[in-house]
PDB file of N, CA and C in Angstrom:
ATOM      1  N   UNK A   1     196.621  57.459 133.604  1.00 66.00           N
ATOM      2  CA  UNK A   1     196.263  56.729 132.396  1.00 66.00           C
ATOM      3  C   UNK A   1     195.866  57.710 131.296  1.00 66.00           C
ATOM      4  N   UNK A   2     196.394  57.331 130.352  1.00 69.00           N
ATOM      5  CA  UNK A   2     195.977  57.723 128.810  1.00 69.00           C
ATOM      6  C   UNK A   2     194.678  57.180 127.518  1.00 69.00           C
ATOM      7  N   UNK A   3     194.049  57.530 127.802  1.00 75.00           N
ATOM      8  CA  UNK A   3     192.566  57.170 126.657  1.00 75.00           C
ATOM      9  C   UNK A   3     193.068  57.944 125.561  1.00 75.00           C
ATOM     10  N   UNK A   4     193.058  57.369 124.407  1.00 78.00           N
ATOM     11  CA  UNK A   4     192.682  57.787 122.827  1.00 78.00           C
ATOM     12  C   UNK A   4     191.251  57.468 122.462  1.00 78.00           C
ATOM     13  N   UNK A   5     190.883  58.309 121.048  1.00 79.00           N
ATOM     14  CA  UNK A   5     189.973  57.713 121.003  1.00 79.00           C
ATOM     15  C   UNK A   5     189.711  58.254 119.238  1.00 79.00           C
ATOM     16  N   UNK A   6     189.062  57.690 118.466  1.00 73.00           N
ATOM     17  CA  UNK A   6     188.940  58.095 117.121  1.00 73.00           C
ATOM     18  C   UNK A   6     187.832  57.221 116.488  1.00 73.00           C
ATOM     19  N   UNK A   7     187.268  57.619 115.270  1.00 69.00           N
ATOM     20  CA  UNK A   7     186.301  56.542 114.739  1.00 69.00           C
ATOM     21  C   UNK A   7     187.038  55.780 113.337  1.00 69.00           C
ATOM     22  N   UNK A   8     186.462  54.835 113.224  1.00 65.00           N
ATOM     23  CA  UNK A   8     186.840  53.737 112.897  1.00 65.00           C
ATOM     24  C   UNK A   8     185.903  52.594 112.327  1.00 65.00           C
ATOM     25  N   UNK A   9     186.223  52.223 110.858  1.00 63.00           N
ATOM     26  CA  UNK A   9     186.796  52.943 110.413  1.00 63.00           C
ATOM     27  C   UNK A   9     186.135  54.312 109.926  1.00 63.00           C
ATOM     28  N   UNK A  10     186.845  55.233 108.938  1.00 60.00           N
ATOM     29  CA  UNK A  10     186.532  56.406 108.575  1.00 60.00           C
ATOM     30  C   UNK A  10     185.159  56.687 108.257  1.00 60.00           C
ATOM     31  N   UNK A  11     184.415  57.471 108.670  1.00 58.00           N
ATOM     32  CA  UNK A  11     183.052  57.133 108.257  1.00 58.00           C
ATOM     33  C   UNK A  11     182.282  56.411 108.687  1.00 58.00           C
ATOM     34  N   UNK A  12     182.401  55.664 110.274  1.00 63.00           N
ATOM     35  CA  UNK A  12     181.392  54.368 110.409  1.00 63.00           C
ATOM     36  C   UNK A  12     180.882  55.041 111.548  1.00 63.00           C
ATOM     37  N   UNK A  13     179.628  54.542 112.427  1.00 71.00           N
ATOM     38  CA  UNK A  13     179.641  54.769 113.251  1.00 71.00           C
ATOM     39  C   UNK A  13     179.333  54.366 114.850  1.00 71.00           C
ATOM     40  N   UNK A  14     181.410  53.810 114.578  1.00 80.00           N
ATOM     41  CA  UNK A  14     182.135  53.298 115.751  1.00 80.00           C
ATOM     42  C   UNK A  14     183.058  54.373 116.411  1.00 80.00           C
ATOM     43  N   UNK A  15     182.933  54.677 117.818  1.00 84.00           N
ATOM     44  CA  UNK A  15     183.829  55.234 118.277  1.00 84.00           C
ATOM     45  C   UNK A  15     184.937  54.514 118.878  1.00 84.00           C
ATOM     46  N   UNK A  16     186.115  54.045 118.674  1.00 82.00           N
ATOM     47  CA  UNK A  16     187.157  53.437 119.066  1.00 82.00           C
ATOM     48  C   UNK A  16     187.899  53.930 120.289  1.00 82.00           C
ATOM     49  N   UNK A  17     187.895  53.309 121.500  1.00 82.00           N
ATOM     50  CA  UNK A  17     188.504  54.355 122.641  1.00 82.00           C
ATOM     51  C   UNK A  17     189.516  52.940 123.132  1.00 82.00           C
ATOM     52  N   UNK A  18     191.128  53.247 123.136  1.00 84.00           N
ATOM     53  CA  UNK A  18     191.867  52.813 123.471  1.00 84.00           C
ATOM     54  C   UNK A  18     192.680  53.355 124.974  1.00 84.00           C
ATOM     55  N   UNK A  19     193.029  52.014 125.724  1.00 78.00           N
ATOM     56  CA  UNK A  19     193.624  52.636 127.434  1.00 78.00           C
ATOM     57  C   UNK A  19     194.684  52.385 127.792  1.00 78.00           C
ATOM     58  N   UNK A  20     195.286  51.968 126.342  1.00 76.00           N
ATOM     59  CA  UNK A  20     196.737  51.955 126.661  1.00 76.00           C
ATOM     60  C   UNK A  20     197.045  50.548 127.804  1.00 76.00           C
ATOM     61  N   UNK A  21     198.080  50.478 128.767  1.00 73.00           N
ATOM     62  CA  UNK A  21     198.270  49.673 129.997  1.00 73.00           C
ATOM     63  C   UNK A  21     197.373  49.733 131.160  1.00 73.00           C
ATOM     64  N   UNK A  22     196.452  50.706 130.977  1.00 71.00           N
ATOM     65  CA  UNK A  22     195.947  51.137 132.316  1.00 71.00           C
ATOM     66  C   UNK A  22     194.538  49.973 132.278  1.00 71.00           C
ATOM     67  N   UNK A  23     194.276  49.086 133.624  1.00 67.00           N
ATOM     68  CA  UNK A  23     193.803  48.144 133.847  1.00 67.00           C
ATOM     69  C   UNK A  23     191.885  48.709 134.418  1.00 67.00           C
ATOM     70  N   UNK A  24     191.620  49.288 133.385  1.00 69.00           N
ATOM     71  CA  UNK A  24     190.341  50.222 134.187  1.00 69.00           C
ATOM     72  C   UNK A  24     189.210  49.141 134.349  1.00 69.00           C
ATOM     73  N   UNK A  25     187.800  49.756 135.498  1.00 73.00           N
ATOM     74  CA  UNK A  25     187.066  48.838 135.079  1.00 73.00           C
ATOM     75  C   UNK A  25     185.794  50.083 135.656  1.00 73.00           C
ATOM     76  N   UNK A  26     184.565  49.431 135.873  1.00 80.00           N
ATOM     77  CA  UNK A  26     183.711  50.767 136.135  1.00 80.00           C
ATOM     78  C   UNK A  26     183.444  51.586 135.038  1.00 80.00           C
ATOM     79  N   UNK A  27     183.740  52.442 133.574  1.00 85.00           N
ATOM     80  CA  UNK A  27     183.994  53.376 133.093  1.00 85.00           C
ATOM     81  C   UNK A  27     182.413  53.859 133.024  1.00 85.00           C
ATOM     82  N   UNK A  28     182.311  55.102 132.973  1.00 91.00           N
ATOM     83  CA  UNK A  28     181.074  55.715 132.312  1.00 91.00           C
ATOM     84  C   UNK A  28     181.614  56.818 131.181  1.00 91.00           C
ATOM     85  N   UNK A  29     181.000  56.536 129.770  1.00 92.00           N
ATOM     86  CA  UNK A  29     181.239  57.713 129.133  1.00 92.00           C
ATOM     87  C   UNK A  29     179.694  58.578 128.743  1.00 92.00           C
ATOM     88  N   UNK A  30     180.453  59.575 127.911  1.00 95.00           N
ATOM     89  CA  UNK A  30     179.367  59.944 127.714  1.00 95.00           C
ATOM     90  C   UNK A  30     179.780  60.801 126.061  1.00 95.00           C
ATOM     91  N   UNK A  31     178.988  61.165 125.238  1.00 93.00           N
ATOM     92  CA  UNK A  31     179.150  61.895 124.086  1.00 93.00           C
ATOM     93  C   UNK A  31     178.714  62.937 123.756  1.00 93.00           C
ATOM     94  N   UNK A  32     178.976  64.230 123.807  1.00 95.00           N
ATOM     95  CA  UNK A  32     178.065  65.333 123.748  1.00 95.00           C
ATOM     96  C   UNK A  32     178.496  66.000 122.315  1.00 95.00           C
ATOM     97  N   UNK A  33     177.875  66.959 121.352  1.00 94.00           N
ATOM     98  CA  UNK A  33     178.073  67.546 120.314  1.00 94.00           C
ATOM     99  C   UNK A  33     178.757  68.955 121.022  1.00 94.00           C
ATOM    100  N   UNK A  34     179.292  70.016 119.788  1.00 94.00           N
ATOM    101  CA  UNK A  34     179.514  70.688 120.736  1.00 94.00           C
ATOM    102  C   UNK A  34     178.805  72.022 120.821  1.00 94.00           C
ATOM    103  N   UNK A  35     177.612  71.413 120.855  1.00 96.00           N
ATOM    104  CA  UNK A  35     176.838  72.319 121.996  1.00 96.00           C
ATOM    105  C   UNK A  35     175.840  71.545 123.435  1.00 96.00           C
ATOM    106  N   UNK A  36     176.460  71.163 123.878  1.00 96.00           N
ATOM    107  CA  UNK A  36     176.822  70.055 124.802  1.00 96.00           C
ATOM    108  C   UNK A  36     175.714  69.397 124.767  1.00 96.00           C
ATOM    109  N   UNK A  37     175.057  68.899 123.970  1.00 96.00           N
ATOM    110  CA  UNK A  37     173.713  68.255 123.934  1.00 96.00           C
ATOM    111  C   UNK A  37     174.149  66.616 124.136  1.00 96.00           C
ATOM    112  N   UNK A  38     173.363  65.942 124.746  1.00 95.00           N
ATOM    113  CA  UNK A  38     173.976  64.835 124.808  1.00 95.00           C
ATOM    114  C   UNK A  38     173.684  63.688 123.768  1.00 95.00           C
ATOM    115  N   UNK A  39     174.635  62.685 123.373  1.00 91.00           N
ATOM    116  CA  UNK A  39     173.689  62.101 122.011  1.00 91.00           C
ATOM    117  C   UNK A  39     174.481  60.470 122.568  1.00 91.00           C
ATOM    118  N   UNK A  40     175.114  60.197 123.487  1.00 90.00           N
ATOM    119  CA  UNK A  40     175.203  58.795 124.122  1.00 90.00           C
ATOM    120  C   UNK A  40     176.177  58.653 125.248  1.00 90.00           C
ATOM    121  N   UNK A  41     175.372  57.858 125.891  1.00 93.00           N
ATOM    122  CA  UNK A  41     175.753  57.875 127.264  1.00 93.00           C
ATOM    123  C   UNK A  41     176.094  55.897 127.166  1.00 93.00           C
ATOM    124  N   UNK A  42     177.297  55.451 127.817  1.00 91.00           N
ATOM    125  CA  UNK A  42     177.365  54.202 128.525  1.00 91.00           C
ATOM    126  C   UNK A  42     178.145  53.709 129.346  1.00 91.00           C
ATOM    127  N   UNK A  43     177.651  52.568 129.973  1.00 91.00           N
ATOM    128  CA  UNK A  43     178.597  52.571 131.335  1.00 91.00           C
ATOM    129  C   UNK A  43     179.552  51.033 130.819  1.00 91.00           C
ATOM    130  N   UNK A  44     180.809  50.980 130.968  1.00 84.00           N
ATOM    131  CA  UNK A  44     181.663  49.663 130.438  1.00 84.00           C
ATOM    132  C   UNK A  44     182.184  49.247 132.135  1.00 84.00           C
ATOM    133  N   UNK A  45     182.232  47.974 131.956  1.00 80.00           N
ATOM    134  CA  UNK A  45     182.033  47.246 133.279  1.00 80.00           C
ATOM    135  C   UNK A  45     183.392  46.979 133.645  1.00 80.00           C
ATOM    136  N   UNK A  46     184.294  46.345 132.243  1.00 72.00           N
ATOM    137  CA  UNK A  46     185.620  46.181 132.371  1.00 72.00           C
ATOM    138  C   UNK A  46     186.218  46.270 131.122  1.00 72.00           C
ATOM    139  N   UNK A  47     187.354  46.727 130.562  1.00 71.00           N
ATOM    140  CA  UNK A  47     188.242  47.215 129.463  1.00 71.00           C
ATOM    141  C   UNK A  47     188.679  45.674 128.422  1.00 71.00           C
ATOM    142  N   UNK A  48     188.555  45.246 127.877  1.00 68.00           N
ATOM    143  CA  UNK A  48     189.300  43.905 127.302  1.00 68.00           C
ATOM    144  C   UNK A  48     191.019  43.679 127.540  1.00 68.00           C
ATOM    145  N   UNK A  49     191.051  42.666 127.382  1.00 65.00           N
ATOM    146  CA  UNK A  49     192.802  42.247 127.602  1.00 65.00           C
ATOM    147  C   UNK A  49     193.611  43.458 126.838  1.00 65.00           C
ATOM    148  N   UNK A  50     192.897  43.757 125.268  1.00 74.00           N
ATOM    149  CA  UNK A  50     193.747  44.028 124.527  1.00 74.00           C
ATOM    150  C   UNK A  50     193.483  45.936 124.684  1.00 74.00           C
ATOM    151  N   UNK A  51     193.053  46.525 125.071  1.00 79.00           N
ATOM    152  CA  UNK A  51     192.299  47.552 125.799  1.00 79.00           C
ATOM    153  C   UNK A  51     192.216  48.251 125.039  1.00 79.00           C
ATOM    154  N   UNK A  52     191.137  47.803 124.428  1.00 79.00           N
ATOM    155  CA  UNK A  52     190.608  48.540 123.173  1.00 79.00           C
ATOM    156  C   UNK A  52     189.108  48.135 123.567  1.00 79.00           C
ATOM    157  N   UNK A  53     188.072  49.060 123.052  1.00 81.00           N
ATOM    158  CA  UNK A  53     186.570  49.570 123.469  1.00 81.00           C
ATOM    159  C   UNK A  53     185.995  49.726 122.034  1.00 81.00           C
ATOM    160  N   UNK A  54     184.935  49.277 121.728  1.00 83.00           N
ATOM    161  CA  UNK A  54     184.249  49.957 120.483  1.00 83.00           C
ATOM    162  C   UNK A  54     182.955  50.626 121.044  1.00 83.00           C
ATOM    163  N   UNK A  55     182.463  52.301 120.891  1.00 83.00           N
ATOM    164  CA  UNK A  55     180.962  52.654 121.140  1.00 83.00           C
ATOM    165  C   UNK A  55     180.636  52.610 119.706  1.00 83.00           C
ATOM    166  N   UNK A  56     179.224  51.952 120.055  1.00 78.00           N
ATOM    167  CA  UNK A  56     178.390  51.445 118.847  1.00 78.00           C
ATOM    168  C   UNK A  56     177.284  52.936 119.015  1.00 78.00           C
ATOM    169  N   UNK A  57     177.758  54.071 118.225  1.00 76.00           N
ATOM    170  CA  UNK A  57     176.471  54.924 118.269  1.00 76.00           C
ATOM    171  C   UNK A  57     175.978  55.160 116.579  1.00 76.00           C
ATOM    172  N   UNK A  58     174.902  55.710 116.946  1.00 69.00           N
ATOM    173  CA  UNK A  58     173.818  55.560 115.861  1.00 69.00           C
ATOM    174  C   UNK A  58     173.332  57.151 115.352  1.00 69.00           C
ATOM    175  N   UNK A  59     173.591  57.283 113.991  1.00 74.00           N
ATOM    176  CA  UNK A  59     173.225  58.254 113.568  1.00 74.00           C
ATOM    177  C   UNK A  59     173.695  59.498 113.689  1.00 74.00           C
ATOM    178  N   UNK A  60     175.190  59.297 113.937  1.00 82.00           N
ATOM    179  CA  UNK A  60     175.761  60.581 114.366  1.00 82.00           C
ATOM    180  C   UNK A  60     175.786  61.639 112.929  1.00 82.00           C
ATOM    181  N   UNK A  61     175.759  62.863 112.474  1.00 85.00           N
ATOM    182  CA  UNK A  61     175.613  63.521 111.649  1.00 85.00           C
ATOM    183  C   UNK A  61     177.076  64.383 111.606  1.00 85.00           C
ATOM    184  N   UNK A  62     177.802  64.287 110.635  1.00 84.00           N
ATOM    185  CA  UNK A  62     179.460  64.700 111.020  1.00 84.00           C
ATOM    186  C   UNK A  62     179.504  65.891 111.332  1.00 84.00           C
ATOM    187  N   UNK A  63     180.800  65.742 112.127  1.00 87.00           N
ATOM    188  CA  UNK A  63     180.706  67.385 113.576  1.00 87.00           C
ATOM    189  C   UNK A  63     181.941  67.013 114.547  1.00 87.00           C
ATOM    190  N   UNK A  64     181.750  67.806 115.117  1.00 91.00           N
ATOM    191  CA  UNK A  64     183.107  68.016 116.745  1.00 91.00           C
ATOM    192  C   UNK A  64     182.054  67.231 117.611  1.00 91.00           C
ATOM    193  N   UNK A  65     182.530  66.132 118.309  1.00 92.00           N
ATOM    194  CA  UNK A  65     182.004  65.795 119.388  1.00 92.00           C
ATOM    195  C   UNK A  65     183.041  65.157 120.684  1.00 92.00           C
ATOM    196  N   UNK A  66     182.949  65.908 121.627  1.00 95.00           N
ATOM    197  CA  UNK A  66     183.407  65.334 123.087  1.00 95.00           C
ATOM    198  C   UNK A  66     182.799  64.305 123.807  1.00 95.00           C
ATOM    199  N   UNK A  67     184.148  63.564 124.240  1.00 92.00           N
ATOM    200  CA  UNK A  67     183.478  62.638 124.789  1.00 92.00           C
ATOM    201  C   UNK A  67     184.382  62.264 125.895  1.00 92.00           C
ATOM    202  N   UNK A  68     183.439  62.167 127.530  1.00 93.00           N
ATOM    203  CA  UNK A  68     184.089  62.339 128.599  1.00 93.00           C
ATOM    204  C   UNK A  68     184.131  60.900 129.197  1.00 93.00           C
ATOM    205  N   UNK A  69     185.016  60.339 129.636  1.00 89.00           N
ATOM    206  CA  UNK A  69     185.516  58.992 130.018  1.00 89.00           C
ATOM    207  C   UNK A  69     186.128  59.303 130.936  1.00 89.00           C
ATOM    208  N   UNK A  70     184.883  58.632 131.842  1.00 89.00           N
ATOM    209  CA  UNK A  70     185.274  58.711 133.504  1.00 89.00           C
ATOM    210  C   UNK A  70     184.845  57.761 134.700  1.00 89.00           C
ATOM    211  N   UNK A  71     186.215  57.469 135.601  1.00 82.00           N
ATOM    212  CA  UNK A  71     186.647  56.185 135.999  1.00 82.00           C
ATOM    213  C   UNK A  71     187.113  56.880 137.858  1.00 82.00           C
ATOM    214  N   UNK A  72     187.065  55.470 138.073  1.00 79.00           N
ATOM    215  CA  UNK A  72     187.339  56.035 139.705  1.00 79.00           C
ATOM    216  C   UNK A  72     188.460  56.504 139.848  1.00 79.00           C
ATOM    217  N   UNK A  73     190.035  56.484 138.865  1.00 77.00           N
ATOM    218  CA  UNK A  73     191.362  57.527 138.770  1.00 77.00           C
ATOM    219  C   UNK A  73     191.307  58.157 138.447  1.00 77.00           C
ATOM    220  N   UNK A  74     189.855  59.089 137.771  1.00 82.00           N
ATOM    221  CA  UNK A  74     189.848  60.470 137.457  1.00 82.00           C
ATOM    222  C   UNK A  74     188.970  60.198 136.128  1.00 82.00           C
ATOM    223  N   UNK A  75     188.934  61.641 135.446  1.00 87.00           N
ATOM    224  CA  UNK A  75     188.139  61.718 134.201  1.00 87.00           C
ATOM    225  C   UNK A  75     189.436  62.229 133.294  1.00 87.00           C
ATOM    226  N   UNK A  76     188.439  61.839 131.865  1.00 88.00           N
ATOM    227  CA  UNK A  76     189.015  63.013 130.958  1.00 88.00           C
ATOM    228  C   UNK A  76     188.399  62.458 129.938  1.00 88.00           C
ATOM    229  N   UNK A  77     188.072  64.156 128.991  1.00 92.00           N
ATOM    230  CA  UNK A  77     187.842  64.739 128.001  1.00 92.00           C
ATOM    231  C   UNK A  77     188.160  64.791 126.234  1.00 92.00           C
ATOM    232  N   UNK A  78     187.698  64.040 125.895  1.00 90.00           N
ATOM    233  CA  UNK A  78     188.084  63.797 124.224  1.00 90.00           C
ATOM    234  C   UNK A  78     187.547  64.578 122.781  1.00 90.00           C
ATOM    235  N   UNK A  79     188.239  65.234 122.194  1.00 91.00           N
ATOM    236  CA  UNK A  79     187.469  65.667 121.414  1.00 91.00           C
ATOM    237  C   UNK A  79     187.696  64.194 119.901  1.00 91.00           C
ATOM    238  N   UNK A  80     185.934  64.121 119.181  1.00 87.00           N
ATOM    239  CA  UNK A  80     186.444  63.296 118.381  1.00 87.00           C
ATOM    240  C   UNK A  80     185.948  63.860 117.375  1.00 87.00           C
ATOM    241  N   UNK A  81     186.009  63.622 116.132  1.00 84.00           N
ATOM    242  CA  UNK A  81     185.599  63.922 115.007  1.00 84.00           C
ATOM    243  C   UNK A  81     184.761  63.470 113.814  1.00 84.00           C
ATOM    244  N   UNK A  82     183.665  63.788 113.765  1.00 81.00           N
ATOM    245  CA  UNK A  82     182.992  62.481 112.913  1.00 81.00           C
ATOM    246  C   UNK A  82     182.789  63.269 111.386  1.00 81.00           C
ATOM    247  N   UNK A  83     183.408  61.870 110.491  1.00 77.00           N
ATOM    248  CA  UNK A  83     182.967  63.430 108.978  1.00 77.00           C
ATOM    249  C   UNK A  83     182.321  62.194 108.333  1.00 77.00           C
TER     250      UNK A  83
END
């Protein structure tokens, strides 16, 4: 499976993480800056029909931030961008 992920819109602060076909459920992410400090952590129980995700974080200050989305088929690693 394939995760995207971007904010949305420009300037807000929503992180948008899309899963494509893949039927996930379980997820834990997490958001770190990049100096791996952590600035939000959550766990999603199940993906919507249309498999699209909104993280509702707060106060992000624009920067490089990773964000790791990880599921019982494996993990992976996002870089996103907040300006």
């Amino acid at each position: 499976c394939t995760v995207s992920a971007g904010t949305f819109p420009a300037g807000s602060q929503q992180i948008g993480l899309y899963f494509g076909a893949c039927p996930l459920t379980d997820l834990s992410v997490a958001l770190f800056d990049a100096n791996g400090a952590l600035h939000h952590r959550e766990s999603i129980a199940a993906v919507s029909e249309n498999n699209w995700y909104s993280l509702r974080v707060s106060a992000l200050s624009p920067g490089i931030y990773f964000l790791k989305v990880q599921a019982a088929e494996g993990s992976q690693t996002l870089k996103v961008i907040v300006i």
